[in-house]
């Protein structure tokens, strides 16, 4: 047959001369060839012989040429789609290599030898020398089974451990050997038994393999590190180095979306059921995104239609003008390289493998570790300066070192603290300097790594200052004010800014003085023009000066901080000194002090400049992914709101243009080499140099005294803005004013003293002047992904202050503002009219109701006025429950999650879900509406309407149909307070399960909902003590106490809308059913009798119940 012919043609001998016991029945067959079991005639060794199908190489080539042709045609039709022909060419190359079994043998041998030398217990079958050709491949035979056949594993086998070994081997081979297995599906990964009774994985089929060059391995490593540290600048650099071609007009939203997609690829693996739910959720999010984009497009088209209509009715004035050519869609990513195909496909297949094994494995940890090792190798070879230190590398980084400073109690205390912070992985690099007024150094420490290069920080290292750099600019400006300008003029704090900076007089700012500008009293809290804002403009000092000069004054007043202070000071400094650039102006002030090389925007010696580091995460569990997505969703919502704002605050800038506010901005190559300049956040310097600059400014006592003594309190609209100000809202002229209190034991104990300087909230750096000493703490690490801000700079400063007999107190005054800014999107005239009409309709309804009640009172009994029936109902029990409530706490949630065997992966989601509850009581008629949100999405809405004392029926998402009864229970402590008890009875396989809910107002004005589920022991396989589950949820009132008629509309459609949607009876007979789409499948086991906690059980894919009834119906 064909097998004999192929073997003879390739090996030059008949099949029987080479093999004995050749089994012509294939073990497996695939596109390229088929595998047979045989023995070597010479040694008797059992082998696997892979024989290629006849003509397969030609057929594959034709198919791929056709696909490439179609891709080229599609590129012409779809202007915004990237060019995928490089992917197809790479696949053509891979297909040609796959048809050459000699190349597969070489790859398998390299992989096997590399794994054998490592500590990874994973095997590759070795090819047999002399019996491997282009169309025949002979390998050692593996006595094993597919890795997904877990029932064949020995009892007690660690399945997760097997998956970790496979991922460890994949990572090692990619970054050490440059071998990417392109097809690691379960059929190509076997498990074989070992002599010690254990098992180990075996990687088969190296036909589809991508060999990475040393440069490609490096770029892939940087790509992975950038993804796991959310470093968009390194991500873009590594992406382009890998072969992606991006448009010059690439917007940051597209780049961030690409990075989020890569983050998702590197997520921790999920069990199959959980992954199915996750994909379903992402599909829903995709549909919501499409709907949002469609709605936005419709609004834009409506605006354009209105604009065209105005032009037609303007008397033809615009008709003679040449129409503006409509912008064509832009292709942001122009081309995708072939290496991306292999990486994405390979990791996705490994994700699917772990999902099939129902194990959760942190993909990021081994990939990051081997990526770090690869970059460290290249860095040691001198070919790279771009790696963040990992745990192992950080341990080798420089420890605390001191130059001219003798050991002191203060320095020893800081040294210990820095060591502890490094061990806790909260610090990468630091400089800490304390210079006393007598010229002695109490502390001068350099510590850790410079960031992207694994070199220790020294006293000469130029650390990124970000917002703390404002201190240097202000000190230099004060020095410039002490001298006449190049024209001989004298400028003081009361000089109008426009006399120094003529363009600044725009929009009524002619009366703004330097004092106003430097004390945040110029009303420039919204200095960023939305239409002109971009990263390139933010990193161009002239463009930023033009933007600040054109900025209008904020109508909110002059009490809000201006984040344009550094740029404004730089603009004034440049003009006072007569230089073309603020960098030159800065040097002219610093040169006489000998500091011109130690406080700069860009240094000639590139290796002196440290990097801003965001520590890569070693795991991306589902909670972290959802938290990140929720954060991005919130930013997008805020950006959409900001579309109506022509000028933005710093908080608005963070949401709308996150790349501009990114603390990693100083890492941009154009800023490091000096081609661009960010006067706002691009300054670099050493702690020692900043201390010397503070000390050199001491002789200007009168000017500094006035700058510090003129204190004013700034306002913020949210706690996030307060955090951005490092919790310091006291402002002097050019300074943040940090309040301290003398500790006990001092003759000034209890007295307050003020330090002046600036801080950076993203890194925790401080540069400030305390009584008798200058203190500078410079750090280069920012928080990672969803990590909470770490105020390590404040902790270090507090330790220093304690050694100086001081205690910081400025941070303890928490402003009474919401956590996040409250933004209200401006509405169009049409929307405003609709809202006005809706408000008038509600007013008419209330007026009608009030008229009916008054009429009832007038028609009362003969003894005088009496209340109508409706009015009497309003005074009945339950009025205190009316309102809109927001979930706050849950008691018993962990117990419920364990009983229902919810995977640990979803515990976080259950705890983070928020429930809004609306109760409307109109006499005996009650409407209870709920809405549950998770990751900024509404995942469940329900409406339950009934009359107290009368039976009712309905149906809910899980549990099915029910019948119920409600009653009022009096509170023994207060007769006017009542508890609403609702009982719902479900039938589950012929057994009744009763859900009892009690709603009551408790101390503190909170709503308490106690839920008891009875009968689970007989109706399900759940092992519950006494057959009952208990849970308690507390709700806080939201937005005051709205009227009962408005409550239901606040969280769900009005009763009339529900009636129209579901064909229900009037409100008194409203069907009790779930609002929104019906579930795809009914769950066989009773997993949601607890309606007050329905979020926990809203996803049937989250659970793996022991009940056999649920097995087939689970998602």
Coordinates of N, CA and C in Angstrom, one line a residue, residues 80 92 306 388 447 492 670 858 906 927 994:
X80 N -10.8 49.5 8.0 CA -10.3 49.5 9.4 C -9.7 48.2 9.9
X92 N 1.5 29.5 6.3 CA 2.0 28.8 5.2 C 3.4 28.2 5.5
X306 N -29.4 67.7 12.1 CA -29.8 69.0 12.6 C -28.8 70.1 12.1
X388 N 11.7 44.9 34.7 CA 11.3 45.1 36.1 C 11.8 44.0 36.9
X447 N 18.8 52.8 47.6 CA 18.3 51.4 47.9 C 17.7 50.8 46.7
X492 N 7.4 90.6 41.1 CA 7.1 90.0 42.5 C 5.8 89.2 42.4
X670 N 11.1 59.3 24.0 CA 11.3 60.7 23.6 C 11.5 61.6 24.8
X858 N -62.9 65.5 53.1 CA -64.1 66.4 53.1 C -65.4 65.6 53.1
X906 N -15.4 32.1 42.5 CA -16.6 33.0 42.4 C -17.0 33.6 43.7
X927 N -45.1 46.4 46.6 CA -44.3 46.1 45.4 C -42.8 46.1 45.9
X994 N -39.8 26.0 51.5 CA -40.4 27.3 51.9 C -39.3 28.3 52.1

